[in-house]
Coordinates of C-alpha atoms in Angstrom, one line a residue:
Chain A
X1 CA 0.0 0.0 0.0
X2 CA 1.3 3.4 -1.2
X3 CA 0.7 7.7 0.3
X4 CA -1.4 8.9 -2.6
X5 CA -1.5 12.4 -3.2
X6 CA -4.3 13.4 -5.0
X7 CA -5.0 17.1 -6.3
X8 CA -8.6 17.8 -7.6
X9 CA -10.5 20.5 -7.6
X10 CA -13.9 19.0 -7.4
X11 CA -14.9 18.4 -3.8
X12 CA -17.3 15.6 -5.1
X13 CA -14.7 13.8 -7.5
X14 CA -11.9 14.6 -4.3
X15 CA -14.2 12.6 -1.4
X16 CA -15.1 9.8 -3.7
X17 CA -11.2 9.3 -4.4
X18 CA -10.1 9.5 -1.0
X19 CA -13.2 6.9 0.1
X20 CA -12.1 4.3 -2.6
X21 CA -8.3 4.6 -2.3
X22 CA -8.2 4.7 1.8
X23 CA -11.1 1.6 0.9
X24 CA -8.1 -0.3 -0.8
X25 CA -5.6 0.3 2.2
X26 CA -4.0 3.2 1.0
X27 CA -2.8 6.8 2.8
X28 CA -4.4 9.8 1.1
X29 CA -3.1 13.6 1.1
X30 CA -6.2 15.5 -1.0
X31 CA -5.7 19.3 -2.2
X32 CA -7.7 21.0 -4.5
X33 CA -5.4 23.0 -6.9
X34 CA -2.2 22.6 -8.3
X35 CA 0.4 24.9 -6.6
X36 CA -0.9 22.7 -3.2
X37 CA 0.1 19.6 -4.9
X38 CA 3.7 21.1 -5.9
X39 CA 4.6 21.5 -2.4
X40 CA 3.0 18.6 -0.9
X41 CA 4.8 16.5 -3.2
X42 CA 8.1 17.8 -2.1
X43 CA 7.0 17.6 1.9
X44 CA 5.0 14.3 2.4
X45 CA 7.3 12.2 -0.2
X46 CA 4.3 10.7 -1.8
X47 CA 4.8 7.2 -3.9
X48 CA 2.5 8.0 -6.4
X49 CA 0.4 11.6 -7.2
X50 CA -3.4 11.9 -9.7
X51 CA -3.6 15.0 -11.0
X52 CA -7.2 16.4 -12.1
X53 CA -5.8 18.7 -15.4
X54 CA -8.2 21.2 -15.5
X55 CA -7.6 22.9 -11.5
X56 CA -7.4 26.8 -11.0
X57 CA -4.2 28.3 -11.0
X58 CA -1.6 25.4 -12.0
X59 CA -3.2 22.8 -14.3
X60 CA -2.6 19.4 -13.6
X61 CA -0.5 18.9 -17.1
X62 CA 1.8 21.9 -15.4
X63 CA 2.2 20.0 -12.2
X64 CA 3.6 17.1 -13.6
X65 CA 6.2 18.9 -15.7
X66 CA 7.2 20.6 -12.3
X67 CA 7.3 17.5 -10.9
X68 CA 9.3 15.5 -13.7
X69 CA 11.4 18.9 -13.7
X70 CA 12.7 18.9 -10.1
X71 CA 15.4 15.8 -9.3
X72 CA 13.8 14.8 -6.5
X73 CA 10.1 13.9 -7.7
X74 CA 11.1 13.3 -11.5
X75 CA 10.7 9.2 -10.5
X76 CA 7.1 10.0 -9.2
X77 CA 4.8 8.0 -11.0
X78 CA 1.8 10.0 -11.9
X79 CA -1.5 9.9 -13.1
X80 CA -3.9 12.3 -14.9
X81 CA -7.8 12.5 -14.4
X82 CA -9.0 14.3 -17.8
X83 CA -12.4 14.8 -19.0
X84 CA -13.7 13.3 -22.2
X85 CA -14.0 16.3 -24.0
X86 CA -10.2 17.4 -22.9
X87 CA -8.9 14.0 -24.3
X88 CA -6.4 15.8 -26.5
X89 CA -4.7 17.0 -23.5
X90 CA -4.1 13.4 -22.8
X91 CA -1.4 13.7 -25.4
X92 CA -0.2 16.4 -24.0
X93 CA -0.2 15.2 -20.5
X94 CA 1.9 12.0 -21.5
X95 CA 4.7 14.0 -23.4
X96 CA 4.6 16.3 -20.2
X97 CA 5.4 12.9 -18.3
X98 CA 2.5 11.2 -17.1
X99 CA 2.8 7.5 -16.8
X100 CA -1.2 7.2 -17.1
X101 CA -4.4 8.9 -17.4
X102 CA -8.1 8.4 -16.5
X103 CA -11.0 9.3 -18.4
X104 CA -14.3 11.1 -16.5
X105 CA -16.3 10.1 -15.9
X106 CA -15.0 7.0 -14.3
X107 CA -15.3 4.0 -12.1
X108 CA -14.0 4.0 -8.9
X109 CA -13.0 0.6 -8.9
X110 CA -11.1 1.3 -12.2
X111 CA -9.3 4.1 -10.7
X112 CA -8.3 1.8 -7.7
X113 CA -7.4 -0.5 -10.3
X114 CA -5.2 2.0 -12.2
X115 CA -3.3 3.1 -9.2
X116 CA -2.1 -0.8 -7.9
X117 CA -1.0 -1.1 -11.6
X118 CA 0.9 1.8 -12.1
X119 CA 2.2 1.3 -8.4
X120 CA 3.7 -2.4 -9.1
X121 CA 4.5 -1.4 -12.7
X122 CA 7.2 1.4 -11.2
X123 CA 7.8 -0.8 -8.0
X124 CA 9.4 -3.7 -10.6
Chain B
X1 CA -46.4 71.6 7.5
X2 CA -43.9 73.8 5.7
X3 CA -41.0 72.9 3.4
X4 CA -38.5 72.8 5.6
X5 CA -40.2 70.4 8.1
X6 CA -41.2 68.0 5.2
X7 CA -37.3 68.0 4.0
X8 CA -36.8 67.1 7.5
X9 CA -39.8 64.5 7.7
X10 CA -38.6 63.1 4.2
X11 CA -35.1 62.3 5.3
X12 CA -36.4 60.7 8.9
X13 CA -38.1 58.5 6.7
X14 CA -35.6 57.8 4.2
X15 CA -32.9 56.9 7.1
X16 CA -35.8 54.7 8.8
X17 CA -35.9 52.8 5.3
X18 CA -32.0 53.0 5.1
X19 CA -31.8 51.4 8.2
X20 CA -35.3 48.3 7.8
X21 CA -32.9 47.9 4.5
X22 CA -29.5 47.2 6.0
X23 CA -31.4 45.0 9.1
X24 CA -33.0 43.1 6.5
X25 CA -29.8 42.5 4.4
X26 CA -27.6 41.5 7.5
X27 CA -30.7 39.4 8.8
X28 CA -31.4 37.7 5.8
X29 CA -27.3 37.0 5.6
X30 CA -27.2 36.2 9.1
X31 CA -29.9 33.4 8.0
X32 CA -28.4 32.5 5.3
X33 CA -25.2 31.4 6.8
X34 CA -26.8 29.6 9.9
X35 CA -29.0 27.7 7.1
X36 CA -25.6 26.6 4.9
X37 CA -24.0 25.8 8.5
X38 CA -26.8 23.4 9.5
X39 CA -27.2 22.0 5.8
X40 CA -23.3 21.3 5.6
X41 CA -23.7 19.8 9.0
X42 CA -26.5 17.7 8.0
X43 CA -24.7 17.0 5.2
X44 CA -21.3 16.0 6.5
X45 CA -23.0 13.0 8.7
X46 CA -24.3 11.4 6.0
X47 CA -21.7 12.0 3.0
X48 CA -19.4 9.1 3.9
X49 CA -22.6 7.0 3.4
X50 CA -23.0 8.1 -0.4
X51 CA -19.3 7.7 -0.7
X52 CA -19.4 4.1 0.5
X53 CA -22.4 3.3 -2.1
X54 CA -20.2 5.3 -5.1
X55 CA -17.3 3.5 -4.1
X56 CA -18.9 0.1 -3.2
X57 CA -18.1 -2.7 -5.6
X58 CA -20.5 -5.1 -5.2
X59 CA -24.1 -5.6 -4.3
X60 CA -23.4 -6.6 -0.7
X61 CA -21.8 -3.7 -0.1
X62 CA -24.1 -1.6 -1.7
X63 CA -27.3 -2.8 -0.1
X64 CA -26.4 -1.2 3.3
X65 CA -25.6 2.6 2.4
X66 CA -28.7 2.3 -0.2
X67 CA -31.1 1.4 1.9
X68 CA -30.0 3.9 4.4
X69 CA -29.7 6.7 2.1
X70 CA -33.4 5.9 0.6
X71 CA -34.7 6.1 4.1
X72 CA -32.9 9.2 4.9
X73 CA -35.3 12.3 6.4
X74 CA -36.4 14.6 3.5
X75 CA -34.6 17.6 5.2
X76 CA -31.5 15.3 5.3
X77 CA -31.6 14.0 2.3
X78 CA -32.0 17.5 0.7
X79 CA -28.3 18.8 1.5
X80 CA -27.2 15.8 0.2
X81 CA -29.5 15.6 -3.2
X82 CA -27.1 18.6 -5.4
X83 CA -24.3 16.3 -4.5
X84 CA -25.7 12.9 -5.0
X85 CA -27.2 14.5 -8.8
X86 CA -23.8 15.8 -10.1
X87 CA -21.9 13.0 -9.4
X88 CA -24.3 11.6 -11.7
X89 CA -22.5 12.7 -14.6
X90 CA -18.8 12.6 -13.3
X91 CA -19.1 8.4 -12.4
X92 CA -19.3 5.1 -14.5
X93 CA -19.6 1.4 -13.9
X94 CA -21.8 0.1 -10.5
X95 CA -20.6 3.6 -9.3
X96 CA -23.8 5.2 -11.7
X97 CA -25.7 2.1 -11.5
X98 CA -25.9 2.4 -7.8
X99 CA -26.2 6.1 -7.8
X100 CA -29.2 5.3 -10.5
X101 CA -30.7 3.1 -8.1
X102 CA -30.6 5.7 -5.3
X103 CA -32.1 8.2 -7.4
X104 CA -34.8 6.8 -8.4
X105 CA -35.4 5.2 -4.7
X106 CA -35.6 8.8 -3.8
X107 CA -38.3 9.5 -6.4
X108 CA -36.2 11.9 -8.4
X109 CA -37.2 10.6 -11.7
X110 CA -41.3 10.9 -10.9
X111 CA -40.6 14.4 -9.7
X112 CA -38.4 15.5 -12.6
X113 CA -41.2 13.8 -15.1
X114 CA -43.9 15.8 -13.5
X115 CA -41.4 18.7 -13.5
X116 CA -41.3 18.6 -17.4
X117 CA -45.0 20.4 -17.4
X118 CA -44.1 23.3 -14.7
X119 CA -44.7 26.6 -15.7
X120 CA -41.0 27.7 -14.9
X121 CA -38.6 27.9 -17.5
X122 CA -35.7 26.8 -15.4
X123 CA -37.9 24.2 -13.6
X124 CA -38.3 22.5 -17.2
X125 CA -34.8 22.4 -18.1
X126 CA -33.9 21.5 -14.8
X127 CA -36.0 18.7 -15.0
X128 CA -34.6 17.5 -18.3
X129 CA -31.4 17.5 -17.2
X130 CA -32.1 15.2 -14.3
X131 CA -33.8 12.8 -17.0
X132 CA -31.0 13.1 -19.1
X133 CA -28.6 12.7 -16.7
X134 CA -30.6 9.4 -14.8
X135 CA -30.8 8.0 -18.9
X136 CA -34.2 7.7 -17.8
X137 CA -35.8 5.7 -21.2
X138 CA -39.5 6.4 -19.9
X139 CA -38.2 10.3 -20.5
X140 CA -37.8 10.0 -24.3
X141 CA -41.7 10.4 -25.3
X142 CA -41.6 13.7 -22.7
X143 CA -38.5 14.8 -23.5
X144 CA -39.1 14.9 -27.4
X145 CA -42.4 16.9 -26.6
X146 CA -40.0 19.6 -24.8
X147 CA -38.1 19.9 -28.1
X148 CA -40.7 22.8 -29.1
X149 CA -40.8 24.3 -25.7
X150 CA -41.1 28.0 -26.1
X151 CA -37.9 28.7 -23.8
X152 CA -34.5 28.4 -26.0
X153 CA -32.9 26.4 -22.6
X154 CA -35.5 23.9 -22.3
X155 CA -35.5 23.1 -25.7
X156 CA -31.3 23.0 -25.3
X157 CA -31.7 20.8 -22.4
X158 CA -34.3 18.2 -23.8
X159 CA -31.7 17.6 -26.7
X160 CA -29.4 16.9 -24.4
X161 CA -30.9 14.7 -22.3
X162 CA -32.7 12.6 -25.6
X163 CA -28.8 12.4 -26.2
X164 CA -28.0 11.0 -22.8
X165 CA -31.0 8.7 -22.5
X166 CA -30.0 7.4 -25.7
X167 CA -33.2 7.6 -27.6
X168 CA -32.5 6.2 -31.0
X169 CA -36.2 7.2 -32.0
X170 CA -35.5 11.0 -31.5
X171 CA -33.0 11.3 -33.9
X172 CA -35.7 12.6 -36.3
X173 CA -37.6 14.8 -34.6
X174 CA -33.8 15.6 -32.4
X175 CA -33.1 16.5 -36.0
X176 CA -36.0 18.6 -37.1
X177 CA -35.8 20.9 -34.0
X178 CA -32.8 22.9 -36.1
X179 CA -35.3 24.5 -37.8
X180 CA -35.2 27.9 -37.7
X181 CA -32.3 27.9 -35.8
X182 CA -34.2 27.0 -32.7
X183 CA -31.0 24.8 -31.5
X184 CA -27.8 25.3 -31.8
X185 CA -25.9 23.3 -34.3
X186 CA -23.7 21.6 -31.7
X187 CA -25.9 20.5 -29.5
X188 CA -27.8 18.5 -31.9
X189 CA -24.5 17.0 -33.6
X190 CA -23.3 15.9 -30.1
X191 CA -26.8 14.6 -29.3
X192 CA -26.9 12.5 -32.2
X193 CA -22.9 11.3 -32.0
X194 CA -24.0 9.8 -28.6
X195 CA -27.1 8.0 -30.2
X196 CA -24.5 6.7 -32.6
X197 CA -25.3 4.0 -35.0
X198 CA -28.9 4.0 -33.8
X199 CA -29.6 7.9 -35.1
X200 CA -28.2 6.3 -38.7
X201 CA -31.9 5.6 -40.6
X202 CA -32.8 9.4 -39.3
X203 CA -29.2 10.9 -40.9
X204 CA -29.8 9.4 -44.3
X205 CA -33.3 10.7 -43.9
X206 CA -32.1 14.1 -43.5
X207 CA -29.9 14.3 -46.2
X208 CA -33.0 15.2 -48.4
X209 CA -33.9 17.9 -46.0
X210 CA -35.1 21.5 -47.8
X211 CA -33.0 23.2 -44.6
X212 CA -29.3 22.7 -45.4
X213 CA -28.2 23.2 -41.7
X214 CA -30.1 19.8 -41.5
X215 CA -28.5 18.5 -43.7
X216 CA -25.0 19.6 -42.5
X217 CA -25.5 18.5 -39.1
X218 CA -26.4 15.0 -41.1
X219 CA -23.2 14.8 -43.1
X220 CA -21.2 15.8 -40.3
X221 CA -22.4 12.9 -37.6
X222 CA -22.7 10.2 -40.4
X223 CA -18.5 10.9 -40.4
X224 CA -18.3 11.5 -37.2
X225 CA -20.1 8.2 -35.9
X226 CA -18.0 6.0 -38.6
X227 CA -21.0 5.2 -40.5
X228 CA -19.3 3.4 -43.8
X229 CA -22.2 2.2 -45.1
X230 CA -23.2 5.6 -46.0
X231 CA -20.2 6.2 -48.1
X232 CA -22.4 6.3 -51.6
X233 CA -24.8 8.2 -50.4
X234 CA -22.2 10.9 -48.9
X235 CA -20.4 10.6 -51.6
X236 CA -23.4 11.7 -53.9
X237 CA -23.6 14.9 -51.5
X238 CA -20.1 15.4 -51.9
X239 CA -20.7 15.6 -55.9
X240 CA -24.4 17.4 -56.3
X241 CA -25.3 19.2 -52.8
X242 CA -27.0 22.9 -53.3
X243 CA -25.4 23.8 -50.7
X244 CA -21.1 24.3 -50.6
X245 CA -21.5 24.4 -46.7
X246 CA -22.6 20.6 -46.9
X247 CA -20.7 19.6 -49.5
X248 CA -17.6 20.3 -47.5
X249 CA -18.7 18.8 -44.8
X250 CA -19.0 15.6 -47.2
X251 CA -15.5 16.2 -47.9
X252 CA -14.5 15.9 -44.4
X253 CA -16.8 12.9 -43.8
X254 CA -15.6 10.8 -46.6
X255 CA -11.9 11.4 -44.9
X256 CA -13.0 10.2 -42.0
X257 CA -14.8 7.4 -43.4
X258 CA -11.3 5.9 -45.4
X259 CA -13.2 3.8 -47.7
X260 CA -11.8 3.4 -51.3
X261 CA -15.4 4.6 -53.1
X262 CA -14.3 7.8 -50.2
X263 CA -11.2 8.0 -51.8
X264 CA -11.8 8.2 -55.4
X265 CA -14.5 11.1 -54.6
X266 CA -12.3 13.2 -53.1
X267 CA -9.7 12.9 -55.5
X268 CA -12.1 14.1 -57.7
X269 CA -13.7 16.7 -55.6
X270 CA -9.4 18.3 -55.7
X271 CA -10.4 19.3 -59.5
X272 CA -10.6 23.0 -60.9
X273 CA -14.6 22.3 -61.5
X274 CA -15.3 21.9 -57.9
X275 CA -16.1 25.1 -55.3
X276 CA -13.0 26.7 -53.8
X277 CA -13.9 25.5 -50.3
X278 CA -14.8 22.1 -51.3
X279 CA -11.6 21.8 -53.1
X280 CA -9.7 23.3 -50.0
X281 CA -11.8 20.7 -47.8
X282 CA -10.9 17.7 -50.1
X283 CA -7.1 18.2 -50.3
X284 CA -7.3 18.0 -46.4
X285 CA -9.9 15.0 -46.1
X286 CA -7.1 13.0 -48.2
X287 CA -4.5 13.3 -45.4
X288 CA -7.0 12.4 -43.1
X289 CA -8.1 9.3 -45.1
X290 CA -4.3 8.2 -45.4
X291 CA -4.0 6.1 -48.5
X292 CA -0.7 6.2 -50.4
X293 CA -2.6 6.3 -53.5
X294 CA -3.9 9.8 -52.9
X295 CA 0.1 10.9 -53.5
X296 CA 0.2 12.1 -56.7
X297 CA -2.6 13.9 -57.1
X298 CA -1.8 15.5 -54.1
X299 CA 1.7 16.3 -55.5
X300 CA -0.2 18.4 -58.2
X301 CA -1.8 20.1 -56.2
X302 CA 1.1 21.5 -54.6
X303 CA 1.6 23.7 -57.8
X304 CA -2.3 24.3 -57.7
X305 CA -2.4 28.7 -57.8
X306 CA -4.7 28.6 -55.2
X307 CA -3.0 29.0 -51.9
X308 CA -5.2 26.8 -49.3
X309 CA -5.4 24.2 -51.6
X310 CA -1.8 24.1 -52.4
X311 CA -1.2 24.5 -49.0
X312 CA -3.5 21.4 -47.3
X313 CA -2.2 19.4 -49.8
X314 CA 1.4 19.9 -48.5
X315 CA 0.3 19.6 -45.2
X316 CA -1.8 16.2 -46.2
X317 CA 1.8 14.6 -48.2
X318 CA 3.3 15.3 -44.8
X319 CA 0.8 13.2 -42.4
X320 CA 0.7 10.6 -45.3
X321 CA 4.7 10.2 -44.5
X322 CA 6.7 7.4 -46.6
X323 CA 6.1 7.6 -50.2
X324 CA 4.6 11.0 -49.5
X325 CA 7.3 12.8 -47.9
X326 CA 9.6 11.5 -50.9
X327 CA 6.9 13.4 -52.9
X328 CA 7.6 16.3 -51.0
X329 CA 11.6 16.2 -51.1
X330 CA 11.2 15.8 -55.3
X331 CA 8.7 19.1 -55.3
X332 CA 11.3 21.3 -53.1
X333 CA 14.4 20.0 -55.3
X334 CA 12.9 19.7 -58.9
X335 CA 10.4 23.0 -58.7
X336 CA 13.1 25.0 -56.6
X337 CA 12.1 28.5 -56.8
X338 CA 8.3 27.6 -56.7
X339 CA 5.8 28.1 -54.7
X340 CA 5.1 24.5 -55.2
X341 CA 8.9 23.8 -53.6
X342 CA 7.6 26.4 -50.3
X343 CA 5.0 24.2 -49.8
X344 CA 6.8 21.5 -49.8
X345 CA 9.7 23.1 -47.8
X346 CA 7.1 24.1 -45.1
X347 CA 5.1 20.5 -44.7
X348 CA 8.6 18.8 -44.7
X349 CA 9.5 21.4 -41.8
X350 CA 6.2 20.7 -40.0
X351 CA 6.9 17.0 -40.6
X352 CA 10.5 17.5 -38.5
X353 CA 9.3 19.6 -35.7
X354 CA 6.0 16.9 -35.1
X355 CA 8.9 14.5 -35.1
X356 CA 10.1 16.4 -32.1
X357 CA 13.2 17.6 -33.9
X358 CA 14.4 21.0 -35.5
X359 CA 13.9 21.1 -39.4
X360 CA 17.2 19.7 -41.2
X361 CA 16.3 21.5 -44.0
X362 CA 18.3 24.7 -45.6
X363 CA 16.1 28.4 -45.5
X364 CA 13.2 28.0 -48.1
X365 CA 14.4 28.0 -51.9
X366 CA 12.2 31.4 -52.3
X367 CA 13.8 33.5 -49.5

């Protein structure tokens, strides 16, 4: 089980995360915009951060080029949460770095899913 | 009473009114904080239980927080309803199916039914939108009835939510409610993408339509939703539409389409006898379709005096890659000094820097 930072901006979509991941036996820091994310990332030493894109002030897609940027979280594995009609930023979020991204709306269970795979895939 | 004492009377008054106003404003805001305070304290005891029924992965552990939820206290249950409806739209799998469940549990779908006849504007749409959003199938026959609703929003949010419910049967009359311009173009094309392969009988239909906004928003899903079969009949519009609007739109269709009949229409829609725009449309359509055999016409065309269609047939050479971008490097060597060669020059440039490298070529022949 993994620290799973998670920054979204939608308190709705941000509650049902934390429910399903702590539901799965993982620990859960939740912000709700970007420029949180950047420096949790560098305080708590998450093992794995999902990114909502679209968030006020620093989108998601920015976050992760921070991240893949700065030595010491460029190894982060990360996730992006896109919505359907921003699927072209999907593109755009992999060159930035992004190891995998989720389409809204979407299962929880999926997402769950997503996060053990991309965990053991960068724990190999 | 004389002036000066009813100046004086007059402004009593008016500071009296000043002062009812500003108690009313701070009591009214006083009231409404206390009521967010207790609703979001309400609301926080019973959120984890729609969490755990959103979250929940099987039946057993759904059937607790449902049957808790549905037996919730109105008042209760009404801080949590906004919550419970827009997570609606942002959840899939047994996540929406339990939510579904919930909902309609709760009775939202007979309220929003009924809701479709109130005499409010935003009640309506409201109302269509929860249909829409529960893909209520009962809603359809309703739902197409609010398609000539007087109010613009209504009649935006019934196409919506025929889209959603996934009403196959609306496509026509889904269709039909462009008339006039009554709703936007957009909304109908996205309503009728998301009815998909169902909406197809209705799109053929409308391709015979007197309205050609009709019959764009036709040509333009019938690409859109992949639907090959219709090749002929697209490629008819392509040929003999009155309208240039829709026959561009065919263009674009057939690219997306990619079947041969697609590709020997365009070709022929990249001749001098065709519209400008369809011409334009064509030469681009042929880089989407992607066949090799597209090549040398497209090669002409690079010399072609008219600068959008010389100019999407460079671009098209250069998404076609291999045999094309040979194409390309014989135009900028053999026609240096051309504009034919700048085109080229320019797609081969584009071609490098979408390969994620800077252009290896040498400044443009012209400059």
């Amino acid at each position: 089980m993994a620290t799973v930072l998670v920054a979204e901006d939608d308190a709705d979509i941000r509650d049902l995360i934390i429910f399903k991941l702590e539901q799965t036996g993982h620990t859960v820091i939740a912000v709700g915009d970007g420029l949180s994310a950047l420096k949790l990332a560098h305080e708590q030493s998450p093992e794995i951060v999902l990114l909502d894109v679209m968030m006020p002030g620093m989108s998601g897609i920015d976050v992760c080029r921070a991240l893949r940027q700065d030595p010491v979280t460029a190894g982060l594995p990360i996730i992006l949460l896109t919505a359907r009609a921003q699927e072209s930023d999907v593109e755009t979020g992999l060159t930035a770095g992004a190891d995998d991204y989720i389409v809204k709306p979407f299962s929880p269970r999926v997402l769950a899913d997503r996060v053990h795979s991309v965990l053991a895939r960068t724990r190999a | 009473m004389n002036s000066a004492q009813l100046v004086s009377l007059s402004i009593a008054v008016l500071a009296v009114a000043v002062v009812l106003l500003g108690l009313v404003i701070i009591t009214g805001r006083a009231l409404n904080r206390h009521r967010e305070r207790r609703d979001a304290r309400l609301s926080a005891d019973v959120r984890p239980l729609l969490m755990e029924l959103i979250g929940g992965d099987n039946d057993e552990e759904l059937s607790e927080p449902l049957l808790l939820l549905a037996a919730l206290d109105e008042r209760v249950w009404r801080t949590l309803e906004p919550s419970a409806i827009s997570m609606l739209g942002k959840v899939s799998g047994n996540a929406r199916v339990a939510l579904v469940r919930l909902l309609e549990q709760r009775g939202l779908a007979r309220t929003a039914s009924r809701d479709l006849s109130g005499l409010g504007a935003v009640r309506r749409a409201v109302a269509a939108h929860v249909l829409g959003l529960l893909g209520h199938a009962e809603a359809a026959f309703p739902l197409v009835r609010m398609l000539s609703d007087r109010n613009p929003e209504v009649r935006a949010a019934a196409v919506r939510a025929l889209g959603q419910v996934g009403a196959a049967g609306a496509a026509g009359p889904i269709i039909s409610s462009m008339a006039g311009g009554r709703v936007p173009f957009q909304l109908v094309a996205q309503a009728l993408i998301r009815l998909g392969s169902g909406a197809r009988p209705a799109l053929v239909k409308a391709l015979s339509y007197d309205d050609p906004a009709q019959r764009a928003v036709a040509v333009e899903v019938l690409g859109l939703i992949g639907a090959v079969e219709t090749a002929k009949v697209l490629v008819r519009v392509l040929a003999g539409d009155a309208s240039t609007d829709v026959r561009v739109r065919a263009a674009r269709a057939l690219g997306r389409l990619g079947t041969p009949v697609c590709l020997d229409a365009l070709l022929h829609a990249t001749g001098p006898g065709h519209p400008h725009a369809v011409r334009v449309e064509a030469a681009a359509a042929l880089g989407d379709l992607g066949s090799p055999r597209a090549v040398p016409t497209l090669q002409e065309l690079l010399a072609d005096p008219r600068y959008q269609v010389a100019h999407n047939a460079a671009l098209s050479l250069a998404r076609l890659g291999g045999p094309a971008t040979a194409a390309l490097t014989e135009t900028l060597t053999e026609r240096a000094g051309t504009s034919a060669a700048d085109h080229a020059w320019e797609a081969l440039a584009i071609q490098d820097l979408q390969a994620g490298h800077m252009p290896r070529l040498p400044a443009s022949p012209s400059r």
